[in-house]
mmCIF file of C-alpha atoms and ligand atoms in Angstrom:
data_model
loop_
_atom_site.group_PDB
_atom_site.id
_atom_site.type_symbol
_atom_site.label_atom_id
_atom_site.label_comp_id
_atom_site.label_asym_id
_atom_site.label_seq_id
_atom_site.Cartn_x
_atom_site.Cartn_y
_atom_site.Cartn_z
ATOM 1 C CA MET A 1 129.032 -135.030 82.748
ATOM 2 C CA ASN A 2 127.414 -134.733 79.274
ATOM 3 C CA ILE A 3 126.698 -137.745 77.106
ATOM 4 C CA ILE A 4 125.611 -138.268 73.502
ATOM 5 C CA LEU A 5 124.080 -141.664 72.603
ATOM 6 C CA LEU A 6 124.615 -142.408 68.960
ATOM 7 C CA ALA A 7 122.797 -145.288 67.466
ATOM 8 C CA PRO A 8 120.475 -146.408 64.761
ATOM 9 C CA PRO A 9 116.627 -146.211 65.447
ATOM 10 C CA ALA A 10 115.571 -148.703 68.153
ATOM 11 C CA ALA A 11 119.092 -149.563 69.227
ATOM 12 C CA GLY A 12 117.858 -149.048 72.865
ATOM 13 C CA LYS A 13 118.841 -145.281 73.294
ATOM 14 C CA GLY A 14 115.809 -144.592 75.330
ATOM 15 C CA THR A 15 116.349 -147.686 77.649
ATOM 16 C CA GLN A 16 119.941 -146.853 78.126
ATOM 17 C CA SER A 17 119.252 -143.244 78.598
ATOM 18 C CA ALA A 18 116.749 -144.124 81.590
ATOM 19 C CA LEU A 19 119.548 -146.320 83.202
ATOM 20 C CA LEU A 20 122.074 -143.523 82.757
ATOM 21 C CA GLU A 21 119.724 -141.025 84.091
ATOM 22 C CA ASN A 22 118.974 -142.995 87.188
ATOM 23 C CA TYR A 23 122.576 -144.201 87.860
ATOM 24 C CA TYR A 24 124.482 -140.994 87.334
ATOM 25 C CA GLN A 25 121.738 -138.641 88.076
ATOM 26 C CA LEU A 26 121.692 -136.920 84.747
ATOM 27 C CA CYS A 27 119.003 -135.385 82.834
ATOM 28 C CA HIS A 28 117.513 -137.251 79.702
ATOM 29 C CA ILE A 29 117.011 -134.979 76.693
ATOM 30 C CA SER A 30 115.285 -136.825 73.818
ATOM 31 C CA THR A 31 114.632 -134.829 70.669
ATOM 32 C CA GLY A 32 111.972 -137.557 69.619
ATOM 33 C CA ASP A 33 110.082 -137.016 73.024
ATOM 34 C CA LEU A 34 110.412 -133.135 72.736
ATOM 35 C CA LEU A 35 108.934 -133.363 69.069
ATOM 36 C CA ARG A 36 106.129 -135.671 70.242
ATOM 37 C CA ASP A 37 105.278 -133.217 72.848
ATOM 38 C CA ALA A 38 105.225 -130.462 70.188
ATOM 39 C CA LEU A 39 102.825 -132.470 68.167
ATOM 40 C CA LYS A 40 100.130 -132.211 70.767
ATOM 41 C CA GLN A 41 99.593 -128.407 69.933
ATOM 42 C CA ASP A 42 96.822 -127.789 67.363
ATOM 43 C CA THR A 43 98.822 -125.749 64.912
ATOM 44 C CA GLU A 44 99.725 -126.023 61.337
ATOM 45 C CA GLU A 45 103.478 -126.354 62.160
ATOM 46 C CA ALA A 46 102.386 -129.474 64.385
ATOM 47 C CA LYS A 47 100.478 -130.957 61.506
ATOM 48 C CA GLU A 48 103.473 -130.725 59.185
ATOM 49 C CA LEU A 49 105.716 -132.130 61.900
ATOM 50 C CA LYS A 50 103.334 -135.053 62.319
ATOM 51 C CA GLU A 51 103.445 -135.927 58.690
ATOM 52 C CA ILE A 52 107.375 -135.755 58.689
ATOM 53 C CA MET A 53 107.702 -137.920 61.590
ATOM 54 C CA ALA A 54 105.132 -140.534 60.507
ATOM 55 C CA GLN A 55 107.140 -140.936 57.355
ATOM 56 C CA GLY A 56 110.348 -141.428 59.360
ATOM 57 C CA LYS A 57 112.041 -138.325 57.729
ATOM 58 C CA LEU A 58 114.253 -135.786 59.557
ATOM 59 C CA VAL A 59 112.785 -132.601 60.881
ATOM 60 C CA SER A 60 114.829 -129.466 59.808
ATOM 61 C CA ASP A 61 118.099 -128.745 61.294
ATOM 62 C CA GLU A 62 117.031 -125.262 62.238
ATOM 63 C CA MET A 63 113.996 -126.503 64.127
ATOM 64 C CA ILE A 64 115.920 -129.147 66.145
ATOM 65 C CA LEU A 65 118.626 -126.631 67.014
ATOM 66 C CA LYS A 66 116.115 -124.107 68.389
ATOM 67 C CA LEU A 67 114.620 -127.114 70.380
ATOM 68 C CA ILE A 68 117.906 -128.062 71.732
ATOM 69 C CA GLU A 69 119.095 -124.533 72.373
ATOM 70 C CA ASN A 70 115.920 -123.814 74.179
ATOM 71 C CA THR A 71 116.091 -126.975 76.275
ATOM 72 C CA LEU A 72 119.832 -126.422 77.211
ATOM 73 C CA THR A 73 119.217 -122.807 78.401
ATOM 74 C CA THR A 74 116.089 -123.095 80.264
ATOM 75 C CA SER A 75 116.350 -126.530 81.970
ATOM 76 C CA ASN A 76 118.249 -127.274 85.223
ATOM 77 C CA LEU A 77 121.052 -129.474 84.078
ATOM 78 C CA LYS A 78 123.483 -129.153 86.905
ATOM 79 C CA ASN A 79 124.739 -132.736 86.920
ATOM 80 C CA GLY A 80 124.742 -132.857 83.090
ATOM 81 C CA TYR A 81 122.615 -134.701 80.578
ATOM 82 C CA ILE A 82 122.200 -137.402 78.014
ATOM 83 C CA LEU A 83 121.369 -136.489 74.561
ATOM 84 C CA ASP A 84 119.256 -139.163 72.983
ATOM 85 C CA GLY A 85 118.434 -138.639 69.195
ATOM 86 C CA PHE A 86 120.620 -135.574 68.791
ATOM 87 C CA PRO A 87 122.725 -134.616 66.962
ATOM 88 C CA ARG A 88 121.582 -136.599 63.870
ATOM 89 C CA THR A 89 123.237 -134.880 60.997
ATOM 90 C CA LEU A 90 126.721 -133.432 60.505
ATOM 91 C CA LYS A 91 125.224 -129.863 60.385
ATOM 92 C CA GLN A 92 123.540 -130.404 63.792
ATOM 93 C CA ALA A 93 126.646 -131.651 65.229
ATOM 94 C CA ILE A 94 128.637 -128.583 64.134
ATOM 95 C CA ASP A 95 125.962 -126.190 65.200
ATOM 96 C CA TYR A 96 125.831 -128.021 68.544
ATOM 97 C CA ASP A 97 129.639 -127.656 68.855
ATOM 98 C CA ASN A 98 129.296 -123.993 68.453
ATOM 99 C CA LEU A 99 126.383 -123.752 71.098
ATOM 100 C CA LEU A 100 128.583 -125.738 73.630
ATOM 101 C CA LYS A 101 131.524 -123.207 73.036
ATOM 102 C CA LYS A 102 129.194 -120.381 73.542
ATOM 103 C CA MET A 103 127.889 -122.032 76.744
ATOM 104 C CA ASN A 104 131.374 -122.956 77.861
ATOM 105 C CA GLN A 105 130.431 -126.667 78.079
ATOM 106 C CA LYS A 106 131.710 -129.856 76.549
ATOM 107 C CA ILE A 107 130.754 -133.308 75.842
ATOM 108 C CA ASP A 108 132.419 -136.031 77.721
ATOM 109 C CA TYR A 109 131.284 -139.323 76.072
ATOM 110 C CA VAL A 110 129.814 -139.989 72.819
ATOM 111 C CA LEU A 111 128.501 -143.632 73.139
ATOM 112 C CA CYS A 112 127.897 -145.531 69.985
ATOM 113 C CA LEU A 113 125.617 -148.544 70.401
ATOM 114 C CA ASP A 114 126.603 -151.136 67.903
ATOM 115 C CA ILE A 115 123.743 -153.473 66.834
ATOM 116 C CA ASP A 116 122.621 -155.464 63.684
ATOM 117 C CA LYS A 117 119.979 -154.108 61.425
ATOM 118 C CA GLU A 118 117.629 -157.365 61.454
ATOM 119 C CA ILE A 119 117.459 -157.071 65.231
ATOM 120 C CA LEU A 120 116.532 -153.395 64.878
ATOM 121 C CA LYS A 121 113.822 -154.089 62.359
ATOM 122 C CA LYS A 122 112.057 -156.649 64.667
ATOM 123 C CA ARG A 123 112.438 -154.216 67.588
ATOM 124 C CA ILE A 124 110.697 -151.513 65.677
ATOM 125 C CA VAL A 125 107.891 -153.559 63.900
ATOM 126 C CA GLY A 126 107.063 -155.443 67.163
ATOM 127 C CA ARG A 127 107.400 -152.417 69.568
ATOM 128 C CA LEU A 128 104.502 -151.641 71.839
ATOM 129 C CA LEU A 129 104.388 -149.041 74.460
ATOM 130 C CA CYS A 130 102.357 -147.919 77.317
ATOM 131 C CA LYS A 131 100.542 -144.691 76.821
ATOM 132 C CA ASN A 132 100.278 -144.152 80.485
ATOM 133 C CA CYS A 133 103.737 -144.980 81.952
ATOM 134 C CA GLY A 134 105.923 -145.259 78.888
ATOM 135 C CA ALA A 135 106.952 -148.942 79.488
ATOM 136 C CA ILE A 136 108.129 -150.552 76.359
ATOM 137 C CA TYR A 137 107.221 -154.222 75.163
ATOM 138 C CA ASN A 138 107.971 -156.275 72.078
ATOM 139 C CA GLU A 139 105.595 -158.824 70.610
ATOM 140 C CA TYR A 140 108.478 -160.572 68.831
ATOM 141 C CA PHE A 141 110.854 -161.234 71.807
ATOM 142 C CA GLU A 142 109.713 -163.713 74.511
ATOM 143 C CA VAL A 143 111.532 -161.873 77.235
ATOM 144 C CA SER A 144 109.809 -158.532 76.441
ATOM 145 C CA ARG A 145 106.322 -159.561 75.571
ATOM 146 C CA PRO A 146 103.528 -158.364 78.079
ATOM 147 C CA LYS A 147 102.057 -160.927 80.239
ATOM 148 C CA GLU A 148 98.643 -160.275 78.971
ATOM 149 C CA GLU A 149 98.425 -159.282 75.332
ATOM 150 C CA GLY A 150 97.875 -155.465 74.747
ATOM 151 C CA ILE A 151 98.057 -154.572 78.499
ATOM 152 C CA CYS A 152 100.951 -153.020 80.420
ATOM 153 C CA ASP A 153 102.383 -155.275 83.147
ATOM 154 C CA LYS A 154 103.255 -152.303 85.228
ATOM 155 C CA CYS A 155 100.125 -150.163 85.383
ATOM 156 C CA GLY A 156 97.285 -152.115 83.584
ATOM 157 C CA PHE A 157 96.851 -149.576 80.755
ATOM 158 C CA SER A 158 96.378 -150.390 77.086
ATOM 159 C CA LEU A 159 99.539 -150.783 74.803
ATOM 160 C CA ILE A 160 99.862 -148.917 71.699
ATOM 161 C CA LYS A 161 102.076 -148.843 68.636
ATOM 162 C CA ARG A 162 103.982 -145.589 67.721
ATOM 163 C CA GLU A 163 102.750 -144.201 64.459
ATOM 164 C CA ASP A 164 106.299 -144.458 62.852
ATOM 165 C CA ASP A 165 106.900 -148.072 63.986
ATOM 166 C CA ASN A 166 106.195 -149.811 60.748
ATOM 167 C CA GLU A 167 108.454 -151.649 58.233
ATOM 168 C CA GLU A 168 108.439 -148.970 55.553
ATOM 169 C CA SER A 169 109.175 -146.223 58.127
ATOM 170 C CA PHE A 170 111.998 -148.329 59.666
ATOM 171 C CA GLU A 171 113.627 -148.849 56.179
ATOM 172 C CA ASN A 172 113.626 -144.984 55.460
ATOM 173 C CA ARG A 173 114.917 -144.337 59.169
ATOM 174 C CA TYR A 174 117.680 -146.827 58.808
ATOM 175 C CA ASP A 175 118.716 -145.524 55.358
ATOM 176 C CA LEU A 176 118.633 -142.034 56.706
ATOM 177 C CA TYR A 177 120.662 -143.051 59.748
ATOM 178 C CA LEU A 178 123.330 -144.506 57.303
ATOM 179 C CA LYS A 179 123.473 -141.416 55.276
ATOM 180 C CA GLU A 180 123.103 -138.649 57.757
ATOM 181 C CA THR A 181 124.131 -140.012 61.240
ATOM 182 C CA TYR A 182 126.629 -142.653 60.659
ATOM 183 C CA PRO A 183 129.196 -140.163 59.433
ATOM 184 C CA LEU A 184 129.079 -138.590 63.001
ATOM 185 C CA ILE A 185 130.870 -141.677 64.261
ATOM 186 C CA GLU A 186 134.053 -140.594 62.299
ATOM 187 C CA TYR A 187 133.367 -137.047 63.331
ATOM 188 C CA TYR A 188 133.532 -137.665 67.095
ATOM 189 C CA GLN A 189 136.225 -140.300 66.554
ATOM 190 C CA SER A 190 138.513 -137.645 65.311
ATOM 191 C CA LYS A 191 137.754 -135.568 68.351
ATOM 192 C CA GLY A 192 138.735 -138.428 70.532
ATOM 193 C CA ASN A 193 135.627 -138.872 72.650
ATOM 194 C CA LEU A 194 133.911 -141.824 70.760
ATOM 195 C CA TYR A 195 133.403 -145.147 72.556
ATOM 196 C CA HIS A 196 131.802 -148.256 70.980
ATOM 197 C CA VAL A 197 129.401 -150.123 73.222
ATOM 198 C CA PRO A 198 129.280 -153.775 71.990
ATOM 199 C CA PHE A 199 125.894 -155.530 71.609
ATOM 200 C CA ALA A 200 124.573 -157.651 74.534
ATOM 201 C CA ASP A 201 121.506 -159.648 74.991
ATOM 202 C CA THR A 202 119.828 -157.579 77.757
ATOM 203 C CA PRO A 203 119.590 -153.925 78.546
ATOM 204 C CA ASN A 204 121.457 -154.398 81.707
ATOM 205 C CA GLN A 205 124.265 -156.131 80.156
ATOM 206 C CA VAL A 206 124.573 -153.199 77.716
ATOM 207 C CA PHE A 207 124.532 -150.817 80.710
ATOM 208 C CA GLU A 208 127.409 -152.776 82.449
ATOM 209 C CA GLU A 209 129.356 -152.160 79.165
ATOM 210 C CA ILE A 210 128.574 -148.535 79.375
ATOM 211 C CA LYS A 211 129.524 -148.400 83.010
ATOM 212 C CA SER A 212 132.920 -150.101 82.238
ATOM 213 C CA ILE A 213 133.639 -147.160 79.910
ATOM 214 C CA ILE A 214 132.341 -144.315 82.052
ATOM 215 C CA GLY A 215 133.215 -145.734 85.486
ATOM 216 C CA ASP A 216 131.565 -145.422 88.881
ATOM 217 C CA LYS A 217 132.780 -141.869 89.558
ATOM 218 C CA HIS A 218 131.249 -138.782 88.094
ATOM 219 C CA ASP A 219 131.641 -135.145 88.311
HETATM 220 P P1 ADP B 301 113.847 -143.264 66.603
HETATM 221 O O1 ADP B 301 115.203 -143.330 67.243
HETATM 222 O O2 ADP B 301 113.258 -144.572 66.842
HETATM 223 O O3 ADP B 301 113.992 -142.901 65.091
HETATM 224 P P2 ADP B 301 113.031 -140.765 67.843
HETATM 225 O O4 ADP B 301 112.174 -140.747 68.875
HETATM 226 O O5 ADP B 301 114.428 -140.466 68.165
HETATM 227 O O6 ADP B 301 112.899 -142.199 67.162
HETATM 228 O O7 ADP B 301 112.625 -139.722 66.694
HETATM 229 C C1 ADP B 301 111.388 -139.939 66.114
HETATM 230 C C2 ADP B 301 111.283 -138.969 64.878
HETATM 231 O O8 ADP B 301 111.544 -137.369 65.408
HETATM 232 C C3 ADP B 301 112.503 -139.123 63.800
HETATM 233 O O9 ADP B 301 112.110 -140.212 62.948
HETATM 234 C C4 ADP B 301 112.534 -137.757 63.205
HETATM 235 O O10 ADP B 301 111.449 -137.432 62.301
HETATM 236 C C5 ADP B 301 112.399 -136.815 64.432
HETATM 237 N N1 ADP B 301 113.650 -136.402 65.007
HETATM 238 C C6 ADP B 301 114.036 -136.778 66.281
HETATM 239 N N2 ADP B 301 115.327 -136.141 66.444
HETATM 240 C C7 ADP B 301 115.638 -135.579 65.350
HETATM 241 C C8 ADP B 301 116.804 -134.819 65.074
HETATM 242 N N3 ADP B 301 117.920 -134.736 65.837
HETATM 243 N N4 ADP B 301 116.850 -134.360 63.848
HETATM 244 C C9 ADP B 301 115.850 -134.486 62.925
HETATM 245 N N5 ADP B 301 114.792 -135.144 63.208
HETATM 246 C C10 ADP B 301 114.583 -135.686 64.318
#
């Protein structure tokens, strides 16, 4: 079973991916994470990439396609996968469709997480994450504040802010989402595999909505 998560920045794609990964035994493929890994290299390309990402701009379609093709052809994805952060442009979606055809695979569900812009902004500007275990917190929401300021509840390491989690970058990323990614909703709707996931207060409630779409059984 292959799934695409389609949503604006900070809609909870990462959180839902982790829940899906665990429940349906799928592999989580996040282009954001793959790119952040690539940043660790000490190359000219990594420096350029860092600049693009810090400004909330999109990395070139060619580079993303290479990254995805490489991941899909070299990883063990026997139960299927969740795509988080890809495709993000119509060009990426069309190229990805061609790649799927070549690999004799298909996408089963395109899940669109519906969520309000103001909530997204607070989530981004207040987001804190643990450098050690990846746990995510938010200083604006009572339920997701760490017990001790700046410290991870789970492993005790310090919490950090992602470089692109600021208001200016959010506005850029949101505008880009509307311009480049939002049209994919219609694209997948016309293919017949788009499902809207309504907003809910907690990640588990959102996941229940997803389960009601996919069901308990899987390939
Ligand atoms: P968010 O969903 O919060 O924007 P991601 O972790 O998905 O964060 O992506 C971080 C950054 O990586 C993006 O702002 C963009 O610069 C780059 N990126 C990730 N995926 C793609 C993609 N499919 N196409 C182009 N750029 C991408």
